Coordinates of C-alpha atoms and ligand atoms in Angstrom, one line a residue:
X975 CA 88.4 112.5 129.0
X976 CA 90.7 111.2 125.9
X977 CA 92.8 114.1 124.4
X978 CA 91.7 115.8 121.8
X979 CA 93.7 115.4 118.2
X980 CA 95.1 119.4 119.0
X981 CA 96.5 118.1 122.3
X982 CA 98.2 114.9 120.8
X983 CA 99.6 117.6 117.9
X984 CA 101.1 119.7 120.6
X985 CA 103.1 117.0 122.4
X986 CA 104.7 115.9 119.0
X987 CA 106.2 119.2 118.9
X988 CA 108.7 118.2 121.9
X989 CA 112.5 118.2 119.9
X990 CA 112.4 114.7 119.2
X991 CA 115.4 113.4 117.0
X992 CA 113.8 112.7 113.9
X993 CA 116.0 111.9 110.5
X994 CA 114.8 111.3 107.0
X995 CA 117.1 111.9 104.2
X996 CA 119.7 113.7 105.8
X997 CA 117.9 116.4 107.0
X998 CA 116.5 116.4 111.0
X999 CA 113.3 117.4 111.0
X1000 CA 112.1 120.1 113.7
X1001 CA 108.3 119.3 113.6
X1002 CA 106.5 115.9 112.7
X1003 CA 103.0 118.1 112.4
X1004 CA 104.5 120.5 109.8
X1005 CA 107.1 118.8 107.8
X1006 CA 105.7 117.5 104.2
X1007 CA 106.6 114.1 105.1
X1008 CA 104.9 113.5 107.9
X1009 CA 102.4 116.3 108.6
X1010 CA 99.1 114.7 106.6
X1011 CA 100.1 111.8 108.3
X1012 CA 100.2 112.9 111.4
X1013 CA 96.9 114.6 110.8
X1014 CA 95.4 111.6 110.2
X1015 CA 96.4 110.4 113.6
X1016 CA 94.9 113.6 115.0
X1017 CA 91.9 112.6 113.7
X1018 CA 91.5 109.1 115.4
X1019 CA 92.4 110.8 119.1
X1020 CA 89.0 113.4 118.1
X1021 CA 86.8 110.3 116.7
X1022 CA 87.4 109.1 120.6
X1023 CA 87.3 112.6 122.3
X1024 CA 83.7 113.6 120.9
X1025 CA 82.5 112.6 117.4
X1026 CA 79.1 110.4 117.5
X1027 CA 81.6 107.3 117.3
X1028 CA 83.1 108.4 121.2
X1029 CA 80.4 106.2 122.9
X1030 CA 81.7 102.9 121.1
X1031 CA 85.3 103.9 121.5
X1032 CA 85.8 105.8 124.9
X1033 CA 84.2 104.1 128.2
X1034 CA 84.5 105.8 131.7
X1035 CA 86.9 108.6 130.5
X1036 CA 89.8 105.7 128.6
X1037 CA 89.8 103.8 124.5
X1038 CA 88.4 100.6 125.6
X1039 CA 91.9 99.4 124.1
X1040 CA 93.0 100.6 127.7
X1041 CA 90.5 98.5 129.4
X1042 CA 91.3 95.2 130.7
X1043 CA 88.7 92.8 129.2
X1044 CA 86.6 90.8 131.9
X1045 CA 84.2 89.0 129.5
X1046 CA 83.3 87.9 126.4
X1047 CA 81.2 90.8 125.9
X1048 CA 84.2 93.2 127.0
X1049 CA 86.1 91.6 124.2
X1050 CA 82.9 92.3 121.6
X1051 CA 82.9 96.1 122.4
X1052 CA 87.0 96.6 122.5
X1053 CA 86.6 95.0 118.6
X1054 CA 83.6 97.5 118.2
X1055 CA 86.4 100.4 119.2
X1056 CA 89.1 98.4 116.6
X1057 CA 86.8 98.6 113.6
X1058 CA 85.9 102.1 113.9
X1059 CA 89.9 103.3 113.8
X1060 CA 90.5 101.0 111.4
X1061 CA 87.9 102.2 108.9
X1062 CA 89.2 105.6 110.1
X1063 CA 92.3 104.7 107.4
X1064 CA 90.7 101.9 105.0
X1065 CA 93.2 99.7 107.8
X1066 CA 96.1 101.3 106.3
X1067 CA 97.6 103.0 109.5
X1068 CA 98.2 99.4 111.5
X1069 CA 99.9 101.1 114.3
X1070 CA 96.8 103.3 115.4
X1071 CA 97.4 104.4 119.2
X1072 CA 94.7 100.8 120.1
X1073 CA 97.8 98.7 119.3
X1074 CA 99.8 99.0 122.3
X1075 CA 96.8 99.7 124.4
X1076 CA 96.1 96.4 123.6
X1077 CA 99.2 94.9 124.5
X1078 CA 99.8 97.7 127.8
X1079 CA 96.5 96.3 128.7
X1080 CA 97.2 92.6 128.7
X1081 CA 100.2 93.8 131.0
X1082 CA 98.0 94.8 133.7
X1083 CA 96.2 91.6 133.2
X1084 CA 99.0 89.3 134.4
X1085 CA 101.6 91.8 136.0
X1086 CA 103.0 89.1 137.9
X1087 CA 104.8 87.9 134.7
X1088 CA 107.1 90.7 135.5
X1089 CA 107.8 89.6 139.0
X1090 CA 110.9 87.3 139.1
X1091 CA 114.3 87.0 140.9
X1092 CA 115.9 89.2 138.7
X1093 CA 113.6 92.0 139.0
X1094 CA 110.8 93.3 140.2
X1095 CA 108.6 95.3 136.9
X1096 CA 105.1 94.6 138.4
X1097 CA 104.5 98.2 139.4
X1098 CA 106.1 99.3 136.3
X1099 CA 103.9 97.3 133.9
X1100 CA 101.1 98.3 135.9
X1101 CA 102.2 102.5 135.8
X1102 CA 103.1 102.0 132.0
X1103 CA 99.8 101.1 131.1
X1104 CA 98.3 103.9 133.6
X1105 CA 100.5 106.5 132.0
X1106 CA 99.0 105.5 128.3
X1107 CA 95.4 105.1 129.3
X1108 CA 95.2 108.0 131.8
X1109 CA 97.1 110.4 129.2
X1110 CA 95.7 108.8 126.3
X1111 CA 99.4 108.5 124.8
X1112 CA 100.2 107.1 121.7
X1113 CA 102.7 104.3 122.2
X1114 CA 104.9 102.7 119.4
X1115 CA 107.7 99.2 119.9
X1116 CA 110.7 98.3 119.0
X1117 CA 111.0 94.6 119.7
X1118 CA 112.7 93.1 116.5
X1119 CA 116.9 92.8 117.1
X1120 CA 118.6 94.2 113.9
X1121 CA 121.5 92.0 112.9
X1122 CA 124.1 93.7 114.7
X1123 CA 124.5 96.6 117.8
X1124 CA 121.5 95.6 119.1
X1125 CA 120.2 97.5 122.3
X1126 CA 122.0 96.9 125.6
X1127 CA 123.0 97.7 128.8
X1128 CA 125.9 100.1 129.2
X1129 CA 125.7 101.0 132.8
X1130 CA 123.9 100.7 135.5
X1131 CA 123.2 103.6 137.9
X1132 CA 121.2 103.9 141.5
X1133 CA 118.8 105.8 139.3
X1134 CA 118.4 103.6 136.6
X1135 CA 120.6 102.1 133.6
X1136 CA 122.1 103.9 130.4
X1137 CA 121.5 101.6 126.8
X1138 CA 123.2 101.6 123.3
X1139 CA 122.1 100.2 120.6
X1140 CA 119.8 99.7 117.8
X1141 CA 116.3 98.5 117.8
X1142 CA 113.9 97.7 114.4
X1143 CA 111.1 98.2 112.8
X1144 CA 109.5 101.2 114.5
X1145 CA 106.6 101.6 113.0
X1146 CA 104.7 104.7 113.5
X1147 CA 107.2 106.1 115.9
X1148 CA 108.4 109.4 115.0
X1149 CA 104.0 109.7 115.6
X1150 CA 104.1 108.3 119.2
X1151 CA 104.9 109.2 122.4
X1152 CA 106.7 106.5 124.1
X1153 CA 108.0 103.8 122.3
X1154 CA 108.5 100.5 124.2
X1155 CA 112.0 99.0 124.0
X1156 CA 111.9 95.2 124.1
X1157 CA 113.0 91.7 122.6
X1158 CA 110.0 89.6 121.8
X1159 CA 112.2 86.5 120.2
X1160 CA 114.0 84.1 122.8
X1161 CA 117.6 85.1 123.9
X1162 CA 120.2 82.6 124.7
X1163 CA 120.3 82.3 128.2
X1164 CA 123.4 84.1 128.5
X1165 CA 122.4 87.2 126.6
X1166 CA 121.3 88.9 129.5
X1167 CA 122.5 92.5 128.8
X1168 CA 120.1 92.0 126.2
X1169 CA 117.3 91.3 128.3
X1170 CA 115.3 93.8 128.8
X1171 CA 112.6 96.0 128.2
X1172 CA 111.8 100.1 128.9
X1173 CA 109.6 102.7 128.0
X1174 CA 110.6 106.1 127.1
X1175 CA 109.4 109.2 125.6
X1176 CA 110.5 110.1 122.0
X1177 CA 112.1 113.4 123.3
X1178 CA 114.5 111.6 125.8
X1179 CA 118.2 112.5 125.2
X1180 CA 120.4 110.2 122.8
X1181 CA 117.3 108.8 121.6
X1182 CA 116.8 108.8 117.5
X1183 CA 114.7 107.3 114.9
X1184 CA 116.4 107.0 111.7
X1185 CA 113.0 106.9 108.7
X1186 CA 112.8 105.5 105.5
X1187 CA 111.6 107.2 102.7
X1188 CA 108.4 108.9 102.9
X1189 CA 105.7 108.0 100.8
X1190 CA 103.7 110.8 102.3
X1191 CA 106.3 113.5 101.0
X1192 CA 106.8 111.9 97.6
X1193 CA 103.0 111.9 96.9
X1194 CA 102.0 114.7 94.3
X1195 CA 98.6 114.8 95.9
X1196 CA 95.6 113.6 97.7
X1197 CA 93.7 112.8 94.2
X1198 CA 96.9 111.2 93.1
X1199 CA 98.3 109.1 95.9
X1200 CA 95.4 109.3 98.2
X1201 CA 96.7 106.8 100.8
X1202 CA 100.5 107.1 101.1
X1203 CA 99.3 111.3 101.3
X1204 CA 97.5 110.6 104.3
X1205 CA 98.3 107.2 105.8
X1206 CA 102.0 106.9 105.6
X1207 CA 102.8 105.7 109.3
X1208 CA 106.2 105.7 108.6
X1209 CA 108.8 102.7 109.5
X1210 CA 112.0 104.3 111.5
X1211 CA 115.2 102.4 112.7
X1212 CA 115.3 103.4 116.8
X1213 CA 119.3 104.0 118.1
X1214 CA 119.8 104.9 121.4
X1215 CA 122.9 106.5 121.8
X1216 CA 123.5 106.0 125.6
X1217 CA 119.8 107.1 126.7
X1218 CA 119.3 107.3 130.5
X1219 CA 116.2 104.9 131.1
X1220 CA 114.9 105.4 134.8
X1221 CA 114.4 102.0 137.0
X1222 CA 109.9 103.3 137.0
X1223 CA 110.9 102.6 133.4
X1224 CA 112.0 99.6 133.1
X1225 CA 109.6 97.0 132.9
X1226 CA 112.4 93.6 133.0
X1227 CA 116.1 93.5 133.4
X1228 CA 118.4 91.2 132.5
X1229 CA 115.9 88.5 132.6
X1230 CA 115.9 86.2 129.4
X1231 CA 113.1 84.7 130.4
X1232 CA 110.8 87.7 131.6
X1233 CA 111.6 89.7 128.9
X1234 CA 110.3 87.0 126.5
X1235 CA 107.1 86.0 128.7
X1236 CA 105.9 89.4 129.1
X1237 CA 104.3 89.1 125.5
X1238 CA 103.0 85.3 125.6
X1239 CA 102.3 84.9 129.3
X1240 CA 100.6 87.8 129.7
X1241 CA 97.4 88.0 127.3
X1242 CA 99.8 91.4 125.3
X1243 CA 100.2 89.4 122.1
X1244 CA 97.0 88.0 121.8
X1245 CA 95.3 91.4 122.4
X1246 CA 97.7 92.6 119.6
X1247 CA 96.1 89.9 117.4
X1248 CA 93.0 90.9 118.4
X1249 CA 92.9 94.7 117.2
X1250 CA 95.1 93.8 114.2
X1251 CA 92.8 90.7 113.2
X1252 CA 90.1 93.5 113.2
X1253 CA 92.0 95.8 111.2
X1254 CA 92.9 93.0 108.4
X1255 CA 89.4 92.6 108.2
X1256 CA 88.6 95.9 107.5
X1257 CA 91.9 96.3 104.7
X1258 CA 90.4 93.4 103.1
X1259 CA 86.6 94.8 102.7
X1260 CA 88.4 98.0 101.6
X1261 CA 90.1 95.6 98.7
X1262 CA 87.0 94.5 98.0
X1263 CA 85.3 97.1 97.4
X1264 CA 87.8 98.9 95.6
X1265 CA 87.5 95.5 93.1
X1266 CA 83.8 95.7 92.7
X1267 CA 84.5 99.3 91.8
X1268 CA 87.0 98.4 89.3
X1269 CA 85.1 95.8 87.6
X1270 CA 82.3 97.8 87.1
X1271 CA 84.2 100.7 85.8
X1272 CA 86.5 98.4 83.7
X1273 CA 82.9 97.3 82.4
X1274 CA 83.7 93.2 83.0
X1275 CA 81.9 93.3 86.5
X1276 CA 79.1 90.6 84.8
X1277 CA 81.4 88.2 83.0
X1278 CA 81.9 85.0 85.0
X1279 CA 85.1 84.6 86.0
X1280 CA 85.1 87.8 86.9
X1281 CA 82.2 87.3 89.4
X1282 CA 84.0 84.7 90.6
X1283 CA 86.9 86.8 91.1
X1284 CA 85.0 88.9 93.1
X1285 CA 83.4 86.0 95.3
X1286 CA 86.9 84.7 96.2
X1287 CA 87.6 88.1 97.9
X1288 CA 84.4 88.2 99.2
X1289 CA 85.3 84.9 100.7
X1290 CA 88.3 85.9 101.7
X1291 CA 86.4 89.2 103.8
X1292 CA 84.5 86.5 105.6
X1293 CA 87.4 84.3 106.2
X1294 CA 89.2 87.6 107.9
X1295 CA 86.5 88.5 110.0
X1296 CA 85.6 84.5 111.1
X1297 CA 88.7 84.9 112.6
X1298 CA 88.0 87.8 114.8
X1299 CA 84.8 86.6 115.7
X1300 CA 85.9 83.1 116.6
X1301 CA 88.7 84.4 118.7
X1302 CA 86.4 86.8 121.0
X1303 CA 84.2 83.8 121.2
X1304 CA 87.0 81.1 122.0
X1305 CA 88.4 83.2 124.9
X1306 CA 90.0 82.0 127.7
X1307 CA 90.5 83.1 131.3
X1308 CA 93.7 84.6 132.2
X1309 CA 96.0 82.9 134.3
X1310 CA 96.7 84.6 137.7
X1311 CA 93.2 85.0 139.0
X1312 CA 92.3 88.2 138.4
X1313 CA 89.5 87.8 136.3
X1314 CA 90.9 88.6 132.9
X1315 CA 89.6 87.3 129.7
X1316 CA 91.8 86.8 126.1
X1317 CA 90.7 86.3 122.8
X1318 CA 91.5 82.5 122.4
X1319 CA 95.0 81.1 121.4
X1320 CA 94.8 79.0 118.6
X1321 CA 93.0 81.1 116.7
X1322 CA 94.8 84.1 117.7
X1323 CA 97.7 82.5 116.1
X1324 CA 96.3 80.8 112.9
X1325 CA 95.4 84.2 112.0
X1326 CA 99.2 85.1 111.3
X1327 CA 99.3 82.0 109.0
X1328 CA 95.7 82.9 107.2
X1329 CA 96.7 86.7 106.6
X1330 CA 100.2 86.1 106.2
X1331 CA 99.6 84.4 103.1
X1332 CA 95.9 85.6 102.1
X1333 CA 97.0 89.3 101.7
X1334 CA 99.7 89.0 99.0
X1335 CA 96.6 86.7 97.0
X1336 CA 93.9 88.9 97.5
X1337 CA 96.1 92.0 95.7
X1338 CA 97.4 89.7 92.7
X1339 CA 93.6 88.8 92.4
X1340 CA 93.0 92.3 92.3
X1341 CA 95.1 93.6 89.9
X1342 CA 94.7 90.2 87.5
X1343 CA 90.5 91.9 88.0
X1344 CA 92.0 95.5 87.3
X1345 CA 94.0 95.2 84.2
X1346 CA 96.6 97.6 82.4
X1347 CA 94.0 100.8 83.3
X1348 CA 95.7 101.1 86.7
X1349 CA 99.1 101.9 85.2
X1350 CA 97.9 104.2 82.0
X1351 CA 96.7 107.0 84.3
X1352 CA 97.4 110.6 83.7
X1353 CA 100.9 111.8 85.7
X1354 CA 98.7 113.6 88.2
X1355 CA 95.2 115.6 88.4
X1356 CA 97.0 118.6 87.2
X1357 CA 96.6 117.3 83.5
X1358 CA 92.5 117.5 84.1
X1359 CA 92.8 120.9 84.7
X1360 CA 94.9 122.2 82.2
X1361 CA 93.1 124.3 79.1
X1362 CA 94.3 122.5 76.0
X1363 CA 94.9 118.8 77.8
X1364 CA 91.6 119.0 79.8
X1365 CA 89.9 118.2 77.4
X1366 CA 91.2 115.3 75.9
X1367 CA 91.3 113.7 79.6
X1368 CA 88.1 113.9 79.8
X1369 CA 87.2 112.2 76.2
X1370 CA 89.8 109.7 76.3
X1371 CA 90.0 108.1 79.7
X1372 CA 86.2 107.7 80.5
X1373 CA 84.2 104.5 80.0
X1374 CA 80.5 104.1 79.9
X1375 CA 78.8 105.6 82.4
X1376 CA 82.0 106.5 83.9
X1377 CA 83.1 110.1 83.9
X1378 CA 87.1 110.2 83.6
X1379 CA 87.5 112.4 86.3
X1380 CA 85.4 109.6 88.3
X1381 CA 87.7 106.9 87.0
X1382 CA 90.9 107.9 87.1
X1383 CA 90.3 109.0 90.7
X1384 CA 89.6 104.9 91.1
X1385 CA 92.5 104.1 89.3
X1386 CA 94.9 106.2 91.3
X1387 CA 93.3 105.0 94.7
X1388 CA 93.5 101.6 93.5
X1389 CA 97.2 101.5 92.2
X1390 CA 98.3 103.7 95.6
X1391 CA 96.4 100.5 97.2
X1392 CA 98.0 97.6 95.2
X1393 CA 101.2 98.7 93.1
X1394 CA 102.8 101.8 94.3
X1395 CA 105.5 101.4 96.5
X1396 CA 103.5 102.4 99.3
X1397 CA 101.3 99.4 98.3
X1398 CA 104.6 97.0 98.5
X1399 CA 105.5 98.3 101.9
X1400 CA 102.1 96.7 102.6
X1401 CA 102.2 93.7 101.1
X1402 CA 105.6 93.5 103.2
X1403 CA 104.0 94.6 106.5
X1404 CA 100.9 91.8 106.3
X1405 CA 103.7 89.2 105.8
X1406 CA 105.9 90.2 108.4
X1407 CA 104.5 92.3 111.3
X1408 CA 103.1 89.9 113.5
X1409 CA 106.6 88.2 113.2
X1410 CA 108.6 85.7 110.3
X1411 CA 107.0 82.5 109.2
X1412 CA 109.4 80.2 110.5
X1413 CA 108.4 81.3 114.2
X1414 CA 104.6 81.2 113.8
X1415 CA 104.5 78.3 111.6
X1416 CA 106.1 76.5 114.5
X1417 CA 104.4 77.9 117.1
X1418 CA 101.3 76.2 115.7
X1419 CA 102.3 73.0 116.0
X1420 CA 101.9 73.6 119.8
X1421 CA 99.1 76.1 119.8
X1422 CA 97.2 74.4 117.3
X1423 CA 95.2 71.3 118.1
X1424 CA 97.6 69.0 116.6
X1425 CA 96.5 66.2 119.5
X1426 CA 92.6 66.3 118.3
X1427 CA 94.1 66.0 114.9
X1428 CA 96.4 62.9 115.4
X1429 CA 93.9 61.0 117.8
X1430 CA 91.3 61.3 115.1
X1431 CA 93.8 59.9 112.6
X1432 CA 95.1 57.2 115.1
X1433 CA 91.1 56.8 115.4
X1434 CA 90.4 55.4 112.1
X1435 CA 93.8 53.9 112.2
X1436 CA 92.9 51.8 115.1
X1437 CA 89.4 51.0 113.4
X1438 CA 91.0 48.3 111.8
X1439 CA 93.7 46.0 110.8
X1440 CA 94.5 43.0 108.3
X1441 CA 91.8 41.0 109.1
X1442 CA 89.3 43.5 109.2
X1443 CA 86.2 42.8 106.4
X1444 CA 83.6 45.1 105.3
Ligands
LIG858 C1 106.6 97.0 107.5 C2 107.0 96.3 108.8 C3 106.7 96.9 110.0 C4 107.2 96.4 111.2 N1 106.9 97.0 112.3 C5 107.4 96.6 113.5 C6 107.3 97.3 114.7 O1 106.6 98.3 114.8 N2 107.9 96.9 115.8 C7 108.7 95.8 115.8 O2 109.3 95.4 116.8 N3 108.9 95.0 114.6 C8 108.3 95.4 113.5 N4 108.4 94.7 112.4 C9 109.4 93.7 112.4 C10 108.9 92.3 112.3 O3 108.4 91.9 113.5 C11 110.0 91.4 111.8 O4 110.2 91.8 110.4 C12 109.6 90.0 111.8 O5 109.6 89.6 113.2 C13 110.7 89.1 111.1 O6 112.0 89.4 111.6 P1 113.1 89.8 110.6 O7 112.6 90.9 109.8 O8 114.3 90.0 111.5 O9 113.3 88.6 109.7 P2 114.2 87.3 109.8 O10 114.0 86.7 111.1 O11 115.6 87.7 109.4 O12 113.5 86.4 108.7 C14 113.7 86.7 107.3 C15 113.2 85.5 106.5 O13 114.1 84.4 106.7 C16 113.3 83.4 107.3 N5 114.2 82.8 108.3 C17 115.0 83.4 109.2 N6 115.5 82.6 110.1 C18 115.0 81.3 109.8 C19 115.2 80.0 110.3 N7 116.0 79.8 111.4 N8 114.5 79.0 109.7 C20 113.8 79.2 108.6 N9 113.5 80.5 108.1 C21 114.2 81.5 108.6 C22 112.1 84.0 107.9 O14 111.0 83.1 108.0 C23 111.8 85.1 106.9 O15 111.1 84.6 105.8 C24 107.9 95.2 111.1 C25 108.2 94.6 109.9 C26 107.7 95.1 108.7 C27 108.1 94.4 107.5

């Protein structure tokens, strides 16, 4: 049985060290800048625990994210699980508890990765991703170096080893339960106090996550800022001030080459693909929608170009979802022989490129559709409820057909969507969470089919020569 969205409340209210703005906040589920939020969490754990969506998303008592996919058809239902999260938040919260499932889960596919001479993390990998499934845990990472005092090694005890250091971006930490410690980019081989990777409960001592602003608390309301009120998953810097990680914590140890392989040799970073391909999917359908509804209220939906505005996006929905589908169905078996399946490689990875660069175009397409409406709204609801200004709301923002309560509503949701600051955290996020262009754009050129391509070049090359006639 998954926990209910109570239970996953309760164990946020453990002491963590949370910090935003000076102030340390005593309880994620109450404070105003993180409490809708956090609701909205809630929420996902009881659409699992028993909502008429628990069949697609819970199977023998785990998420399916938990589940270790063993065919083509394992792969269909885990996306099946994805979609209905991610339409849970319009694909706004990217760090829904599925995430690291995902990636826990390709752990236990291939936890001989973590088997080497330097260390043993087999067991580990394989009683992490136990502990998450079996308690249903919400599980953020930190596996990006900051540019300085990153996270190392400061002692090591016959109980386990004491770090210091920084660790960014955490996305939807202060939320989670564990957050996984890790570097995901190579180290130089001598960088081995570096190497490594944990797991540890938010609450453990010295541990602290440092947030940015929140978009949830500055929201006026839900009418007004509908998504940053509700689906602000927060961004926190992680510093561990000498925290006491246990050895059935760690998971490798100084081990530049383990701590690297644990996300590409094992099927972890493809599963994370996987989940957030699906997610993408749904953002951009979202988009869409929220175009069509523009147009139409903006009264241009039946000019041309602006149908043929709206069949680029629609274009660009299918492109988003081809991608999911042709990963499930391009899977691969899992090294190691234990009867794994992954969503397949190449595709996996082109995805970065395609949503890397398609979601900063799909929102300037959006607002070229949308016009100066989505900046002249009233300061908040408020003013469509006041006696004398009422009123005049009413009569001057409505359109044909459109009430202005109706449309204003749709111009708040879309500008919280495309050009609020929540929105540019976003466009930031699609661009940069599944790592920085100069890493995946590389990493193409050897998981891409960059052979097929040149021997059908050389092909035609070798076709003919100088003396060749038609
Ligand atoms: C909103 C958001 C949420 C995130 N959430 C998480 C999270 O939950 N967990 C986590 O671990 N990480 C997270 N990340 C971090 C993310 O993985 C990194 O931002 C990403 O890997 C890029 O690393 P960086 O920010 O250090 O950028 P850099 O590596 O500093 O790159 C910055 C820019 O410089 C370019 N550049 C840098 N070096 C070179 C080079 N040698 N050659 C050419 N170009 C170069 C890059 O391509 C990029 O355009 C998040 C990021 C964002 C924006």
């Amino acid at each position: 049985m998954t926990r209910s969205g109570r239970e996953y409340l309760e164990g946020l209210r453990d002491g963590r060290e949370i910090w935003l703005d000076g102030e340390r906040i005593k309880d994620v589920t109450t404070h105003p800048a993180f409490r809708a939020t956090a609701a909205s969490f809630a929420g996902l754990h009881d659409l699992a625990h028993d909502s008429p969506h628990t069949p697609v998303l819970v199977q023998g008592g785990v998420h399916r994210a938990y589940a270790v996919p063993r065919s083509y058809e394992d792969l269909v239902a885990r996306r099946k699980a994805y979609k209905v999260w991610a339409e849970a938040s319009y694909g706004f919260l990217g760090r829904t508890p599925d995430y690291m499932a995902s990636g826990a889960a390709g752990f236990a596919a291939a936890p001989e990765v973590f088997t080497t001479d330097c260390f043993d993390g087999a067991e580990h990998a394989l009683a992490y991703h136990r502990r998450l499934a079996e308690g249903s845990l919400h599980a953020a990472f930190t596996i990006t170096d900051p540019a300085a005092e990153r996270v190392q090694v400061v002692e090591d005890r016959a109980d386990g080893i004491v770090v210091r250091g920084a660790k960014t971006i955490g996305t939807g930490a202060v939320f989670a339960d564990e957050i996984l410690v890790g570097a995901i980019e190579p180290l130089a081989p001598e960088d081995t106090e570096r190497a490594l990777s944990f797991s540890v409960r938010v609450d453990t001592p010295g541990l602290k996550l440092i947030s940015r602003t929140s978009y949830e608390r500055r929201a006026r309301s839900v009418f007004d800022q509908p998504l940053s009120a509700r689906y602000d998953e927060n961004d926190a810097l992680l510093v561990c001030d000498d925290v006491f990680v246990p050895w059935e914590r760690v998971l490798t140890y100084r081990d530049v080459a383990a701590t690297a392989a644990m996300w590409w040799q094992t099927p972890a970073y493809l599963n994370f693909v996987h989940q957030s391909a699906t997610r993408f999917w749904t953002k951009l359908e979202f988009l869409t929608g929220l175009a069509i509804l523009i147009a139409r209220s903006n009264g241009t939906d039946e000019l041309p170009p602006v149908t043929q505005a709206i069949g680029r996006l629609l274009g660009a929905v299918a492109q988003a979802k081809a991608f999911v589908l042709a990963a499930e169905a391009s899977w691969e078996p899992v090294d190691g022989g234990r009867g794994g399946v992954r969503p397949g490689q190449e595709i996996s990875f082109a995805q970065r490129i395609m949503a890397g660069e398609l979601y900063p175009r799909a929102v300037q397409d959006i607002k070229l559709l949308a016009g100066g409406a989505i900046v002249q709204t009233p300061a908040s609801g408020r003013d469509l409820l006041h006696p004398e200004l009422g009123p005049l709301v009413r009569q001057y923002f409505r359109t044909p057909g459109h009430p202005a309560e109706d449309r204003l509503k749709l111009l708040k949701l879309a500008w919280d969507a495309l050009g609020s600051e929540f929105a540019g955290r976003h466009e930031q996020y699609e661009r940069f969470y599944q790592g920085a262009p100069h890493v995946y754009l590389t990493m193409q050129t050897w998981a891409g089919a960059a052979d097929d391509c040149e021997r059908l070049a050389q092909a035609c090359l070798d076709g003919y020569d100088l003396g060749t006639t038609r």
